[in-house]
mmCIF file with all atom_site columns, C-alpha atoms in Angstrom:
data_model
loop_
_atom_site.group_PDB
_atom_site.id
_atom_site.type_symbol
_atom_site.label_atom_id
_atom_site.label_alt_id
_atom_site.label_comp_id
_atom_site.label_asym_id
_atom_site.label_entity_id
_atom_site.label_seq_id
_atom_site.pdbx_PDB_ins_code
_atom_site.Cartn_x
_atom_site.Cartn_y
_atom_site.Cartn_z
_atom_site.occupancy
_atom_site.B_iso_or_equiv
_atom_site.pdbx_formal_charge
_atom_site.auth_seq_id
_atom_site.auth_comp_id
_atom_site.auth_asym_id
_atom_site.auth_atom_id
_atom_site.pdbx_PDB_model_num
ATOM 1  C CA . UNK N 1 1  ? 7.117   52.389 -180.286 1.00 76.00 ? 1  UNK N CA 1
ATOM 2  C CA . UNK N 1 2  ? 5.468   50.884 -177.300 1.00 82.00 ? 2  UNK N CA 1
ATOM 3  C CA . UNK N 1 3  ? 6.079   47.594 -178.222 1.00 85.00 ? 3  UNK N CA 1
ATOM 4  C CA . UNK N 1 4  ? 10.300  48.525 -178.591 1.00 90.00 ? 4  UNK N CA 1
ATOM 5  C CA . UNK N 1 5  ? 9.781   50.147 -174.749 1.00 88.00 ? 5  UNK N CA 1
ATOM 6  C CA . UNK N 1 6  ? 8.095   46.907 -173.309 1.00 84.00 ? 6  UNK N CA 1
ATOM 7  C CA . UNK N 1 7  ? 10.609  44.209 -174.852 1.00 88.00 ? 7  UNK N CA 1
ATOM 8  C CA . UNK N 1 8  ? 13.282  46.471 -173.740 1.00 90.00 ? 8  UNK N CA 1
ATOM 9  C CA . UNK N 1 9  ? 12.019  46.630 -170.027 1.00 86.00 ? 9  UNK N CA 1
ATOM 10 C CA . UNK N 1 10 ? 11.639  42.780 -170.587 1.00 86.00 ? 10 UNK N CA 1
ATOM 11 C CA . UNK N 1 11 ? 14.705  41.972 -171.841 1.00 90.00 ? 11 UNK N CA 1
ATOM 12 C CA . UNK N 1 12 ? 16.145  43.695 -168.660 1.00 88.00 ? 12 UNK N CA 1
ATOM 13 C CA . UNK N 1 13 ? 14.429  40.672 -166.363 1.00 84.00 ? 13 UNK N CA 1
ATOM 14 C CA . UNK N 1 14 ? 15.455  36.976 -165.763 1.00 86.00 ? 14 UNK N CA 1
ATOM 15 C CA . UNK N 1 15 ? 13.847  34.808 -168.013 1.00 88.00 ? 15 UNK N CA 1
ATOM 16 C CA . UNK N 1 16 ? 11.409  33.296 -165.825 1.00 83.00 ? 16 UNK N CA 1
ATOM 17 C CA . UNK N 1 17 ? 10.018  36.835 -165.487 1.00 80.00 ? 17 UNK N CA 1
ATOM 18 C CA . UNK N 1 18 ? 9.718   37.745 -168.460 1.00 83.00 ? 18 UNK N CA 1
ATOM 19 C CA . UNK N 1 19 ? 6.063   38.055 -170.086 1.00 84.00 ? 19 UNK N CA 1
ATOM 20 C CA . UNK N 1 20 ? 5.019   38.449 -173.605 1.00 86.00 ? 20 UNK N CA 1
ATOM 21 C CA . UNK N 1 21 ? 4.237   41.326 -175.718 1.00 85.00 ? 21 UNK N CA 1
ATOM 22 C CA . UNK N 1 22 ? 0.758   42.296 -174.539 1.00 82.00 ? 22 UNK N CA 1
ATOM 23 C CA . UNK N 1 23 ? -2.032  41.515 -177.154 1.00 82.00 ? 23 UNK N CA 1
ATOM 24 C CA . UNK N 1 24 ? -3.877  44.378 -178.949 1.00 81.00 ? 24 UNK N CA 1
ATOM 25 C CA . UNK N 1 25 ? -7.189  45.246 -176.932 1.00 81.00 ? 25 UNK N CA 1
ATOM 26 C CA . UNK N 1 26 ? -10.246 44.612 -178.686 1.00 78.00 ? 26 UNK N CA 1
ATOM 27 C CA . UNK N 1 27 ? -11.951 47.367 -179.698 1.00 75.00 ? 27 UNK N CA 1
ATOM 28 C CA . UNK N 1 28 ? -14.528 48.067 -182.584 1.00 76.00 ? 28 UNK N CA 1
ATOM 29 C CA . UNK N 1 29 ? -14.346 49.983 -185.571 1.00 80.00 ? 29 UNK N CA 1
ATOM 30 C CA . UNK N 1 30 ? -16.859 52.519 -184.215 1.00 84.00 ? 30 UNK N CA 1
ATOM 31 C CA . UNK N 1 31 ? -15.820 52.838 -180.780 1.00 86.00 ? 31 UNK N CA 1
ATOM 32 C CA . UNK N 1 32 ? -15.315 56.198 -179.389 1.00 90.00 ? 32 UNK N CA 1
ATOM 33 C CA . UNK N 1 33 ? -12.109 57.279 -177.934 1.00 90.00 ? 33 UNK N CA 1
ATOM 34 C CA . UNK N 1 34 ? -13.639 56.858 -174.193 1.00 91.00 ? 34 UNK N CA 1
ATOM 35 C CA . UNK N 1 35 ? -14.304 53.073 -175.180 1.00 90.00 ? 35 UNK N CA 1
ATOM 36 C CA . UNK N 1 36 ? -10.932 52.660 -176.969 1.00 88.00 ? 36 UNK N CA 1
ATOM 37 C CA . UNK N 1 37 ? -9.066  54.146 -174.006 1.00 89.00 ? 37 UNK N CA 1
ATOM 38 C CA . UNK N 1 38 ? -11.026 51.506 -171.719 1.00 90.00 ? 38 UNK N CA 1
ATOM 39 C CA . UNK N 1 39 ? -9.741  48.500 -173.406 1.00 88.00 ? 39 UNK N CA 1
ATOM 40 C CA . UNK N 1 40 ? -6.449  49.546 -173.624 1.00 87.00 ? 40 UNK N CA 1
ATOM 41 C CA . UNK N 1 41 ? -6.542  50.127 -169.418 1.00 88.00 ? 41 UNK N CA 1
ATOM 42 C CA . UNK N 1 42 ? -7.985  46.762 -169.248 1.00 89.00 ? 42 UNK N CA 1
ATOM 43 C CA . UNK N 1 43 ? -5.854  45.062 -171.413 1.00 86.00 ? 43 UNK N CA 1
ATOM 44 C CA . UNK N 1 44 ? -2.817  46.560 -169.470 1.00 85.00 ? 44 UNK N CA 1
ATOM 45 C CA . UNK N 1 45 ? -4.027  45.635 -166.192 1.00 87.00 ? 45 UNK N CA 1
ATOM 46 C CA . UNK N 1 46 ? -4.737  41.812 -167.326 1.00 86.00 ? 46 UNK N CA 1
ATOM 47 C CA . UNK N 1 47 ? -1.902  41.549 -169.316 1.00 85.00 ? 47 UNK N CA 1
ATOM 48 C CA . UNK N 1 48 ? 1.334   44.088 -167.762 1.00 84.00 ? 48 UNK N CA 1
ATOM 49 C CA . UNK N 1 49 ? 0.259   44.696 -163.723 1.00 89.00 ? 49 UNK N CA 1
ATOM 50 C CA . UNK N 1 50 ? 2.094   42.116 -161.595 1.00 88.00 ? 50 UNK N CA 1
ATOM 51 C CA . UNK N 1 51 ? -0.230  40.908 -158.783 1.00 90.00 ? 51 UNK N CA 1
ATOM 52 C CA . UNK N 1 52 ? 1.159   40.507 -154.830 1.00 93.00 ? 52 UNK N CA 1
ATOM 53 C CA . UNK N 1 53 ? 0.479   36.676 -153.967 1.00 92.00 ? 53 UNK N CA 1
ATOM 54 C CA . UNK N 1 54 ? -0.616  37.879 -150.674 1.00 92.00 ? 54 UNK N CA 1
ATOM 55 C CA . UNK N 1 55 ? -2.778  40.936 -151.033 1.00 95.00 ? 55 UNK N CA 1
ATOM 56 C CA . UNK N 1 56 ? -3.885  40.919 -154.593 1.00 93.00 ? 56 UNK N CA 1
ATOM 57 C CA . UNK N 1 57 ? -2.375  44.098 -155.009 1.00 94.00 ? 57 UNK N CA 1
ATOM 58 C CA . UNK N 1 58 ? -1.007  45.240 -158.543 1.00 93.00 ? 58 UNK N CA 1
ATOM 59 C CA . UNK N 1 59 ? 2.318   47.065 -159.809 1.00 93.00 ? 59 UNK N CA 1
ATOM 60 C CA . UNK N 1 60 ? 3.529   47.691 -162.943 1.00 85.00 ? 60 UNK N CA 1
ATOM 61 C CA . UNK N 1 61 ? 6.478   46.045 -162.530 1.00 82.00 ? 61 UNK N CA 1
ATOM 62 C CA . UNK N 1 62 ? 8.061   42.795 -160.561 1.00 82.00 ? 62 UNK N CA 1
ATOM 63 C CA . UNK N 1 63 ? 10.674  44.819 -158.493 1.00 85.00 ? 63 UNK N CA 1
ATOM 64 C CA . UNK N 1 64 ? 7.922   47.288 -157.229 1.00 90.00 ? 64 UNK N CA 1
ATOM 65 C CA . UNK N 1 65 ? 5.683   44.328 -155.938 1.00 90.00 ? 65 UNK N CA 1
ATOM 66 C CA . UNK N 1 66 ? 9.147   42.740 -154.491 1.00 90.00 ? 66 UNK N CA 1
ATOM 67 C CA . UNK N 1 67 ? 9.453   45.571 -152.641 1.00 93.00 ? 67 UNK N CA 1
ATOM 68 C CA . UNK N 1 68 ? 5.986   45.712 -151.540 1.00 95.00 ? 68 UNK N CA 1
ATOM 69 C CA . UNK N 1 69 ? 5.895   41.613 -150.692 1.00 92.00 ? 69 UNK N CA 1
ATOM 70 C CA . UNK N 1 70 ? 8.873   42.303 -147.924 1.00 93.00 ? 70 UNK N CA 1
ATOM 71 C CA . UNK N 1 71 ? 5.875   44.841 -145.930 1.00 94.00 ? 71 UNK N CA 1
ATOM 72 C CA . UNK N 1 72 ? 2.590   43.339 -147.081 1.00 93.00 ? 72 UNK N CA 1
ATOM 73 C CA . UNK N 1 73 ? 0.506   42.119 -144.395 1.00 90.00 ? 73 UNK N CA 1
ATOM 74 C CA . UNK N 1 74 ? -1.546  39.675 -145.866 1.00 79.00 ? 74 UNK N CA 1
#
């Protein structure tokens, strides 16, 4: 289901935006839901979050840091 949602939002985007489908994070067998929620936020982050050139500021989307880029300061 997530994976329909995220090549849907891609296939919106030119094709030199575009990214992959995100890997699975890498959690163990016996990891508790606190450690299994973790790497899924990290994997996200590394993987989804766009990051401003400038700033090093992170969006979840390109059009949300192009907006940002026209203010950003740095």
């Amino acid at each position: 289901q997530c994976a329909k949602k995220f090549e849907a939002q891609q296939a919106l985007l030119p094709e030199g935006q575009r990214k992959p489908l995100p890997s699975k994070p890498k959690a163990g067998e016996g990891s508790s839901l606190a450690e299994r929620n973790e790497a899924a936020q990290q994997a996200y982050e590394e993987q989804v979050m766009v990051a401003c050139p400038g700033c090093g500021r992170t969006f979840s989307g390109q059009d949300r840091m192009e907006i940002h880029r026209k203010g950003c300061k740095a």
